[in-house]
Amino acid sequence: MKYNKIGFIGLGLIGGSIAKAIRQYYPDYEIVAFDKNKETLALATQESIINVACTSIDDNFQKCDYIFLCAPVAFNTAYLKQMIPYLHDSLILTDVGSVKTPIHEEIIRLGLEKYFIGGHPMAGSEKSGFANSKALLIENAYFILTPSASVSEEQVTSYHDFVESLHAIPLVLDYKEHDYVTGTISHLPHIIAASLVNFVKDTDTENELMKHLAAGGFKDITRIASSSPTMWQHVCAQNKENISHILGNYIEALKTAKEYVDHGDEQNIYDMFEHSRNYRNSMPDSSAGPIKKSFCIYCDIPDESGAIATIATILASNAINIKNIGIIHNREFEEGVLRIEFYDGDSLERASALLQRHRYIIYER
């Protein structure tokens, strides 16, 4: 039986974005949400995203078609026992955590497999919280489904179709395979970014030359170091075996690169950069991965008063919203001095074409 009612436990960046997507595509659905932060609940109510704001997990969660666990990974597992009174045969219990093994193991221990399909929308931002959530965050992003062994094919198909209707891209994986894959392409890069930023901080000169000279390239590859420390603390704790194994292999790869440099092995150094370039260029841009793409262009502008305001006016007059704009004081890869970031790829393409028509030189990375 279908109730057209969906519950959320936690309403942060991901939970809020899913709720906003549901409200956009299913405006008549009832959405019930619990969050420890009362300001979050007030904002979600004010924006008409949720119908019922709950300060505790109570009978408002009766008769839901879906309940999304959207708290930090460890907390989602802890909430499972509180979900038991609200489970019924047509309900799908799911989560949005980027680590799946711990919650699946607890689901098995509690005997709740027939209700549970793990979920992981592979989208995110360096910002956190409901205030930064948006329906577009999951659009064209892979949304991994990790069904339990006892859940029905009908339920898996239903959830698959529901995710697709939110304009995300559903993909079914075994939960253990999921944790190894995301450990490599999501968890490892976050650790590398954080370690690299801390390395620069710890080895910087007294007058902080590295900090002030760090240009667009460095900031691009370390952007995700601005992500929530709490979330990544939980992720590393919950996926520690995979991450430790992957880090070990990566450290060996770094040692190999060091040997090439130590020995002046120019051919292997060239091959390392060529292979990485070719493999990276083969990656599709059509869908979002676990690390959200940044939609940026770089623009050459004259060093004169009003130059940035002119560009902003051109874009605004054509209804193109700017997410961020700033001067790059040292140019890299022949890119322009002005970096402009947009909310989506369509805005980037329109802005690029528009500014080129106005005789600006544009570079895209």
Short mmCIF file of C-alpha atoms in Angstrom, two decimals:
data_model
loop_
_atom_site.label_atom_id
_atom_site.label_comp_id
_atom_site.label_asym_id
_atom_site.label_seq_id
_atom_site.Cartn_x
_atom_site.Cartn_y
_atom_site.Cartn_z
CA MET A 1 0.00 0.00 0.00
CA LYS A 2 1.30 3.45 -0.92
CA TYR A 3 0.91 6.39 1.50
CA ASN A 4 2.80 9.15 -0.38
CA LYS A 5 4.64 9.93 2.83
CA ILE A 6 8.39 10.08 3.41
CA GLY A 7 10.37 10.44 6.61
CA PHE A 8 13.83 11.89 7.20
CA ILE A 9 16.10 11.28 10.18
CA GLY A 10 18.55 14.14 9.83
CA LEU A 11 18.15 17.02 7.42
CA GLY A 12 21.64 18.21 6.56
CA LEU A 13 23.22 18.79 3.16
CA ILE A 14 22.31 15.40 1.63
CA GLY A 15 19.04 14.81 3.47
CA GLY A 16 17.94 18.36 2.73
CA SER A 17 18.84 18.03 -0.95
CA ILE A 18 16.87 14.79 -1.31
CA ALA A 19 13.91 16.33 0.52
CA LYS A 20 14.03 19.36 -1.79
CA ALA A 21 14.17 17.10 -4.86
CA ILE A 22 11.16 15.15 -3.58
CA ARG A 23 9.27 18.38 -2.93
CA GLN A 24 10.13 19.55 -6.48
CA TYR A 25 9.02 16.37 -8.27
CA TYR A 26 6.35 15.17 -5.81
CA PRO A 27 4.81 18.40 -4.48
CA ASP A 28 1.83 16.62 -2.88
CA TYR A 29 3.87 14.16 -0.80
CA GLU A 30 3.91 14.53 2.97
CA ILE A 31 7.44 14.90 4.32
CA VAL A 32 8.16 14.33 8.01
CA ALA A 33 11.58 15.14 9.44
CA PHE A 34 13.49 14.80 12.67
CA ASP A 35 16.68 16.76 13.31
CA LYS A 36 18.48 17.67 16.52
CA ASN A 37 18.93 21.20 15.21
CA LYS A 38 15.71 23.14 15.75
CA GLU A 39 16.88 25.95 13.44
CA THR A 40 17.18 23.42 10.62
CA LEU A 41 13.62 22.23 11.20
CA ALA A 42 12.38 25.82 11.33
CA LEU A 43 14.11 26.69 8.05
CA ALA A 44 12.81 23.55 6.32
CA THR A 45 9.29 24.36 7.51
CA GLN A 46 9.60 28.00 6.47
CA GLU A 47 10.70 26.94 2.97
CA SER A 48 7.73 24.50 2.80
CA ILE A 49 10.08 21.55 2.25
CA ILE A 50 8.67 19.54 5.17
CA ASN A 51 5.11 19.25 6.48
CA VAL A 52 5.90 18.02 9.98
CA ALA A 53 8.94 18.97 12.08
CA CYS A 54 9.76 16.48 14.83
CA THR A 55 12.00 17.12 17.82
CA SER A 56 12.00 13.38 18.58
CA ILE A 57 11.40 10.19 16.63
CA ASP A 58 7.72 9.57 17.29
CA ASP A 59 4.48 8.32 15.76
CA ASN A 60 4.66 10.96 13.01
CA PHE A 61 6.83 8.37 11.23
CA GLN A 62 3.96 5.88 10.99
CA LYS A 63 2.86 4.86 7.48
CA CYS A 64 5.88 6.14 5.54
CA ASP A 65 6.76 4.72 2.12
CA TYR A 66 10.42 5.58 2.71
CA ILE A 67 12.44 6.53 5.75
CA PHE A 68 15.81 8.10 4.93
CA LEU A 69 18.53 7.93 7.59
CA CYS A 70 20.58 11.06 6.86
CA ALA A 71 22.57 11.56 10.05
CA PRO A 72 26.36 10.95 10.23
CA VAL A 73 27.27 7.33 9.46
CA ALA A 74 27.70 6.11 13.04
CA PHE A 75 24.50 7.81 14.18
CA ASN A 76 22.45 6.18 11.40
CA THR A 77 23.38 2.75 12.77
CA ALA A 78 22.43 3.85 16.29
CA TYR A 79 18.99 5.03 15.09
CA LEU A 80 18.03 1.62 13.63
CA LYS A 81 16.42 0.26 16.80
CA GLN A 82 14.21 3.34 17.00
CA MET A 83 12.93 2.60 13.49
CA ILE A 84 11.50 -0.82 14.37
CA PRO A 85 8.02 0.41 15.50
CA TYR A 86 7.51 2.18 12.17
CA LEU A 87 8.47 -0.63 9.79
CA HIS A 88 5.84 -2.32 7.61
CA ASP A 89 5.90 -4.58 4.57
CA SER A 90 5.67 -1.83 1.94
CA LEU A 91 8.21 0.49 3.59
CA ILE A 92 11.77 0.91 2.30
CA LEU A 93 14.25 1.85 5.01
CA THR A 94 17.38 3.43 3.56
CA ASP A 95 20.34 5.62 4.43
CA VAL A 96 22.64 8.03 2.60
CA GLY A 97 25.97 7.18 4.22
CA SER A 98 29.16 6.90 2.19
CA VAL A 99 30.12 3.75 4.14
CA LYS A 100 27.74 0.80 3.92
CA THR A 101 29.27 -2.22 5.70
CA PRO A 102 28.61 -1.18 9.35
CA ILE A 103 24.93 -0.38 8.80
CA HIS A 104 24.36 -3.54 6.74
CA GLU A 105 25.96 -5.64 9.49
CA GLU A 106 23.71 -4.02 12.10
CA ILE A 107 20.66 -4.54 9.86
CA ILE A 108 21.55 -8.24 9.67
CA ARG A 109 22.08 -8.43 13.45
CA LEU A 110 18.67 -6.84 14.10
CA GLY A 111 16.89 -9.01 11.52
CA LEU A 112 15.70 -6.04 9.44
CA GLU A 113 17.03 -7.11 6.03
CA LYS A 114 13.61 -7.39 4.36
CA TYR A 115 13.10 -3.63 4.82
CA PHE A 116 16.54 -2.23 4.08
CA ILE A 117 18.15 -0.98 0.87
CA GLY A 118 21.30 1.02 1.52
CA GLY A 119 21.66 4.24 -0.45
CA HIS A 120 24.52 6.58 -1.26
CA PRO A 121 23.94 9.64 -3.46
CA MET A 122 27.44 10.28 -4.79
CA ALA A 123 27.19 14.02 -4.55
CA GLY A 124 28.35 16.55 -2.05
CA SER A 125 29.90 19.89 -1.39
CA GLU A 126 32.66 21.38 0.72
CA LYS A 127 29.79 23.14 2.51
CA SER A 128 27.43 21.41 4.91
CA GLY A 129 24.01 21.80 6.48
CA PHE A 130 20.44 22.24 5.28
CA ALA A 131 21.09 25.89 4.39
CA ASN A 132 23.45 24.72 1.62
CA SER A 133 21.22 21.93 0.32
CA LYS A 134 19.53 22.10 -3.06
CA ALA A 135 17.56 19.76 -5.30
CA LEU A 136 20.16 20.09 -8.06
CA LEU A 137 22.82 18.51 -5.83
CA ILE A 138 21.69 14.97 -6.71
CA GLU A 139 20.72 15.70 -10.31
CA ASN A 140 22.77 13.53 -12.71
CA ALA A 141 24.71 12.15 -9.74
CA TYR A 142 25.20 8.42 -9.34
CA PHE A 143 22.96 7.15 -6.53
CA ILE A 144 24.26 3.78 -5.34
CA LEU A 145 21.74 1.23 -4.04
CA THR A 146 23.00 -1.64 -1.86
CA PRO A 147 20.07 -4.01 -1.29
CA SER A 148 20.03 -6.41 1.66
CA ALA A 149 19.95 -10.12 0.87
CA SER A 150 16.30 -10.55 1.91
CA VAL A 151 14.75 -7.47 0.33
CA SER A 152 12.40 -8.21 -2.57
CA GLU A 153 13.19 -7.49 -6.21
CA GLU A 154 9.96 -5.50 -6.32
CA GLN A 155 11.25 -3.19 -3.58
CA VAL A 156 14.61 -2.77 -5.32
CA THR A 157 12.86 -1.88 -8.58
CA SER A 158 10.57 0.54 -6.78
CA TYR A 159 13.49 2.36 -5.12
CA HIS A 160 15.48 2.32 -8.39
CA ASP A 161 12.57 3.99 -10.20
CA PHE A 162 12.05 6.50 -7.40
CA VAL A 163 15.71 7.58 -7.49
CA GLU A 164 15.51 7.89 -11.26
CA SER A 165 12.41 10.09 -10.93
CA LEU A 166 14.50 12.49 -8.79
CA HIS A 167 16.82 12.85 -11.82
CA ALA A 168 19.68 10.95 -10.18
CA ILE A 169 21.34 7.89 -11.75
CA PRO A 170 20.67 4.69 -9.75
CA LEU A 171 23.30 1.94 -9.73
CA VAL A 172 23.01 -1.31 -7.74
CA LEU A 173 26.15 -2.61 -6.00
CA ASP A 174 27.10 -5.09 -3.29
CA TYR A 175 27.74 -3.10 -0.12
CA LYS A 176 31.27 -4.44 0.37
CA GLU A 177 32.23 -3.57 -3.20
CA HIS A 178 30.76 -0.11 -2.65
CA ASP A 179 32.98 0.53 0.35
CA TYR A 180 36.15 -0.45 -1.51
CA VAL A 181 35.30 1.65 -4.58
CA THR A 182 34.30 4.77 -2.64
CA GLY A 183 37.28 4.28 -0.33
CA THR A 184 39.51 4.77 -3.38
CA ILE A 185 37.73 7.51 -5.33
CA SER A 186 36.20 9.50 -2.46
CA HIS A 187 37.66 8.76 0.97
CA LEU A 188 41.31 8.64 -0.17
CA PRO A 189 41.13 11.99 -2.05
CA HIS A 190 39.69 13.70 1.04
CA ILE A 191 42.54 12.36 3.17
CA ILE A 192 45.09 13.42 0.53
CA ALA A 193 43.57 16.93 0.30
CA ALA A 194 43.54 17.39 4.08
CA SER A 195 47.09 16.03 4.43
CA LEU A 196 48.38 18.25 1.62
CA VAL A 197 46.85 21.39 3.11
CA ASN A 198 48.27 20.53 6.53
CA PHE A 199 51.67 19.79 4.97
CA VAL A 200 51.75 23.25 3.37
CA LYS A 201 50.64 24.85 6.65
CA ASP A 202 53.34 23.01 8.62
CA THR A 203 56.16 23.69 6.14
CA ASP A 204 55.23 27.25 5.15
CA THR A 205 57.71 30.09 5.52
CA GLU A 206 57.49 32.51 8.43
CA ASN A 207 55.79 35.13 6.29
CA GLU A 208 53.38 32.48 4.86
CA LEU A 209 54.56 32.74 1.26
CA MET A 210 53.08 29.35 0.36
CA LYS A 211 49.67 30.36 1.68
CA HIS A 212 49.66 33.63 -0.25
CA LEU A 213 51.12 32.21 -3.48
CA ALA A 214 48.92 29.11 -3.60
CA ALA A 215 47.14 29.56 -6.90
CA GLY A 216 44.05 28.16 -8.60
CA GLY A 217 45.54 24.72 -9.23
CA PHE A 218 46.42 24.11 -5.59
CA LYS A 219 43.07 25.42 -4.39
CA ASP A 220 41.21 23.27 -6.93
CA ILE A 221 42.85 20.00 -5.89
CA THR A 222 42.46 20.79 -2.18
CA ARG A 223 38.94 22.27 -2.32
CA ILE A 224 37.46 19.23 -0.59
CA ALA A 225 39.70 19.83 2.43
CA SER A 226 37.04 22.38 3.43
CA SER A 227 34.50 19.58 3.99
CA SER A 228 32.94 18.78 7.35
CA PRO A 229 35.57 17.39 9.79
CA THR A 230 32.84 15.57 11.74
CA MET A 231 31.56 13.74 8.67
CA TRP A 232 35.04 12.63 7.60
CA GLN A 233 35.96 11.61 11.11
CA HIS A 234 32.97 9.23 11.01
CA VAL A 235 33.76 7.99 7.49
CA CYS A 236 37.38 7.14 8.34
CA ALA A 237 36.33 5.34 11.52
CA GLN A 238 33.60 3.33 9.75
CA ASN A 239 35.65 2.33 6.67
CA LYS A 240 39.03 2.04 8.37
CA GLU A 241 40.04 -1.38 7.01
CA ASN A 242 39.47 -0.42 3.38
CA ILE A 243 41.00 3.02 3.84
CA SER A 244 44.09 1.61 5.57
CA HIS A 245 44.63 -0.90 2.75
CA ILE A 246 44.09 1.74 0.06
CA LEU A 247 46.37 4.25 1.81
CA GLY A 248 49.10 1.61 2.00
CA ASN A 249 48.91 1.03 -1.74
CA TYR A 250 48.89 4.76 -2.42
CA ILE A 251 51.94 5.31 -0.21
CA GLU A 252 53.76 2.67 -2.28
CA ALA A 253 52.77 4.57 -5.45
CA LEU A 254 54.22 7.77 -3.94
CA LYS A 255 57.42 5.92 -3.06
CA THR A 256 57.70 4.78 -6.68
CA ALA A 257 57.25 8.39 -7.87
CA LYS A 258 59.97 9.47 -5.42
CA GLU A 259 62.33 6.83 -6.83
CA TYR A 260 61.74 8.17 -10.36
CA VAL A 261 62.65 11.68 -9.15
CA ASP A 262 65.63 10.49 -7.07
CA HIS A 263 67.11 8.60 -10.03
CA GLY A 264 66.31 11.29 -12.61
CA ASP A 265 64.26 8.69 -14.50
CA GLU A 266 62.82 11.06 -17.07
CA GLN A 267 61.06 8.40 -19.14
CA ASN A 268 59.11 6.99 -16.19
CA ILE A 269 58.31 10.50 -14.97
CA TYR A 270 56.96 11.35 -18.43
CA ASP A 271 54.97 8.09 -18.55
CA MET A 272 53.49 8.78 -15.10
CA PHE A 273 52.14 12.15 -16.21
CA GLU A 274 51.06 10.92 -19.65
CA HIS A 275 49.15 7.91 -18.28
CA SER A 276 47.42 10.01 -15.64
CA ARG A 277 46.49 12.65 -18.21
CA ASN A 278 45.05 10.10 -20.64
CA TYR A 279 43.10 8.24 -17.96
CA ARG A 280 41.71 11.43 -16.44
CA ASN A 281 40.71 12.75 -19.87
CA SER A 282 38.82 9.50 -20.50
CA MET A 283 36.57 10.05 -17.48
CA PRO A 284 33.04 11.11 -18.48
CA ASP A 285 31.76 14.57 -17.56
CA SER A 286 28.11 13.64 -18.08
CA SER A 287 27.42 12.59 -14.50
CA ALA A 288 28.57 13.61 -11.07
CA GLY A 289 30.80 11.35 -9.01
CA PRO A 290 31.37 11.28 -5.26
CA ILE A 291 33.28 14.56 -5.35
CA LYS A 292 31.09 17.26 -6.79
CA LYS A 293 32.44 18.94 -9.91
CA SER A 294 33.30 22.63 -9.76
CA PHE A 295 31.93 24.57 -12.75
CA CYS A 296 34.58 27.23 -13.38
CA ILE A 297 35.93 29.38 -16.17
CA TYR A 298 39.00 31.62 -16.18
CA CYS A 299 38.88 34.93 -17.98
CA ASP A 300 41.54 37.43 -19.08
CA ILE A 301 40.50 40.93 -18.07
CA PRO A 302 42.28 44.30 -18.12
CA ASP A 303 43.62 45.64 -14.84
CA GLU A 304 41.30 48.62 -14.68
CA SER A 305 38.48 49.94 -12.53
CA GLY A 306 35.09 48.35 -13.21
CA ALA A 307 36.41 45.35 -15.18
CA ILE A 308 34.86 42.75 -12.86
CA ALA A 309 31.63 44.74 -12.53
CA THR A 310 31.29 44.78 -16.33
CA ILE A 311 31.50 40.99 -16.52
CA ALA A 312 29.09 40.57 -13.61
CA THR A 313 26.62 42.90 -15.32
CA ILE A 314 26.85 41.01 -18.63
CA LEU A 315 26.11 37.73 -16.88
CA ALA A 316 23.36 39.12 -14.64
CA SER A 317 21.58 40.77 -17.56
CA ASN A 318 21.37 37.33 -19.18
CA ALA A 319 20.03 35.66 -15.98
CA ILE A 320 23.23 33.73 -15.31
CA ASN A 321 23.91 33.36 -11.58
CA ILE A 322 27.47 33.47 -10.28
CA LYS A 323 28.34 31.18 -7.38
CA ASN A 324 31.76 32.71 -6.72
CA ILE A 325 34.14 35.15 -8.39
CA GLY A 326 37.68 36.15 -7.55
CA ILE A 327 41.07 37.30 -8.77
CA ILE A 328 43.87 34.76 -9.32
CA HIS A 329 47.07 36.69 -8.68
CA ASN A 330 49.39 34.17 -10.33
CA ARG A 331 48.33 32.54 -13.57
CA GLU A 332 48.68 28.82 -14.16
CA PHE A 333 48.46 26.79 -17.34
CA GLU A 334 47.93 30.06 -19.26
CA GLU A 335 44.57 30.54 -17.55
CA GLY A 336 43.07 33.95 -17.06
CA VAL A 337 43.33 36.12 -14.01
CA LEU A 338 39.60 36.07 -13.11
CA ARG A 339 38.06 32.83 -11.84
CA ILE A 340 34.26 32.59 -12.11
CA GLU A 341 32.35 29.66 -10.61
CA PHE A 342 28.78 28.71 -11.52
CA TYR A 343 26.14 26.46 -10.00
CA ASP A 344 25.81 24.08 -12.95
CA GLY A 345 27.26 23.11 -16.32
CA ASP A 346 24.52 24.81 -18.33
CA SER A 347 25.31 28.18 -16.72
CA LEU A 348 29.01 27.65 -17.41
CA GLU A 349 28.43 26.91 -21.10
CA ARG A 350 26.10 29.89 -21.55
CA ALA A 351 28.49 32.23 -19.74
CA SER A 352 31.48 31.03 -21.73
CA ALA A 353 29.72 31.58 -25.07
CA LEU A 354 28.33 34.94 -23.96
CA LEU A 355 31.66 36.35 -22.74
CA GLN A 356 33.45 35.16 -25.88
CA ARG A 357 30.88 37.05 -27.94
CA HIS A 358 31.91 40.12 -25.92
CA ARG A 359 35.55 39.50 -26.98
CA TYR A 360 36.77 38.08 -23.69
CA ILE A 361 39.37 35.29 -23.76
CA ILE A 362 38.00 32.33 -21.83
CA TYR A 363 39.76 29.22 -20.49
CA GLU A 364 37.96 26.16 -19.15
CA ARG A 365 39.59 23.50 -17.00
#
